[in-house]
Backbone as CSV, one residue per row, in Angstrom:
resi,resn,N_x,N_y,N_z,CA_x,CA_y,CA_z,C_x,C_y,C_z
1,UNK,0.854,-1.170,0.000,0.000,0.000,0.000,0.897,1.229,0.000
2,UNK,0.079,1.937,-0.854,1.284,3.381,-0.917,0.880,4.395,0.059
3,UNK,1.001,5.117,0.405,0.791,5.986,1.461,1.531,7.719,1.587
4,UNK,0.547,8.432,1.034,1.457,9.755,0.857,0.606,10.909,1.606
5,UNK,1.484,11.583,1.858,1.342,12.613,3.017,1.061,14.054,1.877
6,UNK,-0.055,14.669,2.605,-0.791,15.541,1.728,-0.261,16.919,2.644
7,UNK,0.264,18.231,2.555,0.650,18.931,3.230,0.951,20.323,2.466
8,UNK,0.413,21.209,3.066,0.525,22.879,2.272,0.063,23.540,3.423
9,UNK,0.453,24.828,2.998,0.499,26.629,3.511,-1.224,26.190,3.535
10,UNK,-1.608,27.350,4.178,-3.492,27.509,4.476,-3.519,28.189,2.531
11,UNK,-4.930,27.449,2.265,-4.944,27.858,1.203,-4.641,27.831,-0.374
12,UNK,-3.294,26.461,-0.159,-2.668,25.882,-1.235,-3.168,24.862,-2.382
13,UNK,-4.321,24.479,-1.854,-4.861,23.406,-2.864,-5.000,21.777,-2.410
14,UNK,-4.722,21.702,-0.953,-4.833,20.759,-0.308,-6.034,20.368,-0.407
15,UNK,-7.378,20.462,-0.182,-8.458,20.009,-0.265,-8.746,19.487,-1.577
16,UNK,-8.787,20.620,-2.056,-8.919,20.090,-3.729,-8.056,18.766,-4.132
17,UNK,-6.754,19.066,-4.364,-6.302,17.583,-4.109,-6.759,16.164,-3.441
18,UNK,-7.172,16.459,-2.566,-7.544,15.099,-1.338,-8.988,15.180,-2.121
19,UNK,-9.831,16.279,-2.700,-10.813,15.429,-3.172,-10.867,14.925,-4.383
20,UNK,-9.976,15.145,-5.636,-9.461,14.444,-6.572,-9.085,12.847,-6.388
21,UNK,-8.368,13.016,-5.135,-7.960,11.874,-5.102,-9.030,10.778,-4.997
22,UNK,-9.370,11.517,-4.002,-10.996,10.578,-3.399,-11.700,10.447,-4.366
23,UNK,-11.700,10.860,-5.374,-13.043,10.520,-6.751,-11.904,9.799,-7.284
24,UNK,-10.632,9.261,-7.376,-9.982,8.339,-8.202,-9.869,6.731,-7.050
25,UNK,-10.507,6.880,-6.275,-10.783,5.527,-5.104,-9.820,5.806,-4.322
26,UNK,-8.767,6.899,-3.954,-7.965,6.939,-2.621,-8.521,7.078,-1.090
27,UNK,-7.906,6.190,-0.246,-8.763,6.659,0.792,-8.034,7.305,1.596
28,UNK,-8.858,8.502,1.975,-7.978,9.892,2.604,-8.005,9.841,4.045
29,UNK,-7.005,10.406,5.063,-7.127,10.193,6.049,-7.085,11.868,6.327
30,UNK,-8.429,12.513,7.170,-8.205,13.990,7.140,-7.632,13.904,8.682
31,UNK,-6.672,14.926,9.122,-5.686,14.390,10.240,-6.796,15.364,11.285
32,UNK,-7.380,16.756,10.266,-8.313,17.710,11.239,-9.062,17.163,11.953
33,UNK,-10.035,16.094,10.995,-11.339,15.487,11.031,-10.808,14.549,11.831
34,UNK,-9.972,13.499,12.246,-9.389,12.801,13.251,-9.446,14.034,14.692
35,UNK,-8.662,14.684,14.600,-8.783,15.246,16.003,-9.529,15.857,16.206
36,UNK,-10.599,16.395,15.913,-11.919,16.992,15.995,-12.662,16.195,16.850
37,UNK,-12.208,14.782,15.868,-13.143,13.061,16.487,-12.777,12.921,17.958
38,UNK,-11.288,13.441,18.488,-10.886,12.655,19.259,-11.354,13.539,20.820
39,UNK,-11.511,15.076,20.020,-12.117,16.108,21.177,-13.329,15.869,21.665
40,UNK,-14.101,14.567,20.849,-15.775,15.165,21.584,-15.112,14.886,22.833
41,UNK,-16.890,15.289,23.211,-17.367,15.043,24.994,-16.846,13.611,25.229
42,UNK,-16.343,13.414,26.747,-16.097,12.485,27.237,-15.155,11.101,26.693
43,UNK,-14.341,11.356,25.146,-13.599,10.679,24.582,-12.353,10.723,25.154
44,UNK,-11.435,10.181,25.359,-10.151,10.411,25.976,-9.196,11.745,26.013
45,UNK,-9.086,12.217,24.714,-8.110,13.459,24.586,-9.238,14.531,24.996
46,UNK,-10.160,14.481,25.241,-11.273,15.557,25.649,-11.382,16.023,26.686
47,UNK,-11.229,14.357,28.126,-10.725,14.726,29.281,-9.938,14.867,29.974
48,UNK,-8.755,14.733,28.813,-7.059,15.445,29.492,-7.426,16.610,29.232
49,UNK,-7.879,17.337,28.299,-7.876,18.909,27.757,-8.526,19.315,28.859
50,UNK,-9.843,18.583,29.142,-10.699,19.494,30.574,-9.853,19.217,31.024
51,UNK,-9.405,18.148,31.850,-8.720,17.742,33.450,-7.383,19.345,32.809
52,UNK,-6.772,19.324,32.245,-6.064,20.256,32.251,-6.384,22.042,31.867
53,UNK,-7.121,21.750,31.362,-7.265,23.363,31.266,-8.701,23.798,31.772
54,UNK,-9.209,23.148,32.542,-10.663,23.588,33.553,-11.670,23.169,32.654
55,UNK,-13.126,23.254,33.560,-14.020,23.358,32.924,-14.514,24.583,31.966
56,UNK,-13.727,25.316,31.987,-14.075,26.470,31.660,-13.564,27.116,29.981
57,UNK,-13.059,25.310,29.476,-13.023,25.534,28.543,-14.071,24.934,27.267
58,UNK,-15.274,24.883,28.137,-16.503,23.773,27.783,-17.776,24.416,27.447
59,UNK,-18.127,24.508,26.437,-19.551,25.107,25.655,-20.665,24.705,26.767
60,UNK,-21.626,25.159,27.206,-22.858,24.592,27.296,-22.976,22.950,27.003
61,UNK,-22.935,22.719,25.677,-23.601,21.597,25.410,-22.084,20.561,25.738
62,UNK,-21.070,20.915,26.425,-19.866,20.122,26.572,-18.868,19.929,26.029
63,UNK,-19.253,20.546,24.370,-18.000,20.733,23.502,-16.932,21.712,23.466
64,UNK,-15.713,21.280,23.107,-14.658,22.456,23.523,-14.689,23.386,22.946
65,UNK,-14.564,24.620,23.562,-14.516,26.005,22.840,-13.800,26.004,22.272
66,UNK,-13.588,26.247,21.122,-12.317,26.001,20.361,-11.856,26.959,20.241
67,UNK,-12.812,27.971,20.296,-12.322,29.560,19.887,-11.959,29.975,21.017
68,UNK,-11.930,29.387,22.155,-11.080,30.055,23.543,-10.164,29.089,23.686
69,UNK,-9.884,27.770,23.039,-8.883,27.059,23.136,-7.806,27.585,22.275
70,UNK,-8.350,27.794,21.573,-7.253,28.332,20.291,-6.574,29.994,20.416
71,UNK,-7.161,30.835,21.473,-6.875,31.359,22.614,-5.871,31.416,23.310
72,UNK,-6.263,29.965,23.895,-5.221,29.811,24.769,-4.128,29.614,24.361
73,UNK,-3.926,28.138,23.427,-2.930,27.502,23.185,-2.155,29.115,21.991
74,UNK,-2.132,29.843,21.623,-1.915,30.400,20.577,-0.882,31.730,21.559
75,UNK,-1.405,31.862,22.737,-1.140,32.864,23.739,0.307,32.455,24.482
76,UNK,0.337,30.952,24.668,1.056,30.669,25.596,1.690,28.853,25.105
77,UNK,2.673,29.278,24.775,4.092,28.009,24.194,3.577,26.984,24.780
78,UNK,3.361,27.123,26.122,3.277,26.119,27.133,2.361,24.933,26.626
79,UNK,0.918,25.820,26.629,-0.306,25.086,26.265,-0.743,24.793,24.931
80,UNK,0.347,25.288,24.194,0.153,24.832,22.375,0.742,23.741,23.001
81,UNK,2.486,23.122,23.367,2.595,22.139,23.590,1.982,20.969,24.030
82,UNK,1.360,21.573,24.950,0.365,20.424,25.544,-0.617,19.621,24.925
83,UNK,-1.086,20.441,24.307,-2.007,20.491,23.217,-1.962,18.965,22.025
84,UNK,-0.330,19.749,21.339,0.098,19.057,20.410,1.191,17.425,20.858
85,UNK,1.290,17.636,22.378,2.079,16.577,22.618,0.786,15.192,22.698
86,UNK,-0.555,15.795,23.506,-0.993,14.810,23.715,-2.038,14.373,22.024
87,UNK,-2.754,15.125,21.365,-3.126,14.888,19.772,-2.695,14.697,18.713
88,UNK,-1.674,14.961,18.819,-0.860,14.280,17.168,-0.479,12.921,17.331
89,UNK,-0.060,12.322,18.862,0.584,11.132,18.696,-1.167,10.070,18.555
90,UNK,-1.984,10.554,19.380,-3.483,10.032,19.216,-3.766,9.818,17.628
91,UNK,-3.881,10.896,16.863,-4.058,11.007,15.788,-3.619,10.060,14.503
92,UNK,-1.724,9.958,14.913,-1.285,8.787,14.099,-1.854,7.681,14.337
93,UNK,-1.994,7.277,15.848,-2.338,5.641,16.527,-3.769,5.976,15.585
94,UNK,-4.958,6.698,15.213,-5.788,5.891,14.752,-5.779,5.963,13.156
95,UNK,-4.467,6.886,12.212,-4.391,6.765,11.228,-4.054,5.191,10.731
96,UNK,-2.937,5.046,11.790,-2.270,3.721,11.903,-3.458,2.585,11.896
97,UNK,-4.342,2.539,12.638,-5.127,1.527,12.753,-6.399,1.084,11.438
98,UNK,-6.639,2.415,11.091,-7.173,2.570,9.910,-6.758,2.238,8.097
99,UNK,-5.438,2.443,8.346,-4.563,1.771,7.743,-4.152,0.166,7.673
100,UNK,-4.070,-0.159,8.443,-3.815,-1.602,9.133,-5.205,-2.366,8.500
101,UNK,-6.493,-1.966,8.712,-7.755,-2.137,8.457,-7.765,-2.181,7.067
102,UNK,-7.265,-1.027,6.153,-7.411,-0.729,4.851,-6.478,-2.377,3.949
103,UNK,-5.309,-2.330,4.391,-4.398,-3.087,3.978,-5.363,-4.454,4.468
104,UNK,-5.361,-5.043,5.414,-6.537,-5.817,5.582,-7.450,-6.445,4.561
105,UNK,-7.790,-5.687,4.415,-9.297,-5.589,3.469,-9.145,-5.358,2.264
106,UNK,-7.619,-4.861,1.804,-7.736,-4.703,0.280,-8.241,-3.392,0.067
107,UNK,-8.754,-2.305,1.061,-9.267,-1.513,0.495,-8.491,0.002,-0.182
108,UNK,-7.561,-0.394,-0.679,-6.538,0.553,-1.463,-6.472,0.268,-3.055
């Protein structure tokens, strides 16, 4: 299975690409749409983010503010790190698994 890493500046043609691809049978792994997944309510990386940065970074309906997370982490080195130490490595483990699945199944 081939496996290529899709990556640009905001704005470059990344989407467009990934959906080309996807109308030629590639299956795309969106890394956003992964960690988006991994923030809901009560999912694992959701309640390190509360347990660490309060409740007070929590909508009404429980979802993370993103726009005061992005706030935060953007304000202060500290908490981008944090951020990015504990979701990117999440992120690969379920690219990885999805992959593993794909190869599996033939579905490439």
């Amino acid at each position: 299975m081939l496996i290529v890493a899709l990556t640009g500046g905001i704005a470059s043609g990344k989407s467009v690409v990934a959906e080309v691809l996807g109308e030629l049978g590639c299956y795309i792994h969106h890394a956003d749409k992964i960690a988006h997944d991994l923030m809901e309510p009560e999912k694992p990386a959701w309640k390190k983010i509360v347990a660490h940065f309060g409740k007070k970074i929590l909508n009404e309906d429980k979802t993370i503010n993103r726009s005061l997370l992005g706030k935060i982490i953007f304000s202060a080195e500290k908490e981008r790190r944090f951020l990015n130490e504990l979701i990117h490595p999440l992120v690969l483990e379920k690219k990885k698994e999805v992959s593993s699945r794909l190869e599996k199944e033939r579905h490439y």
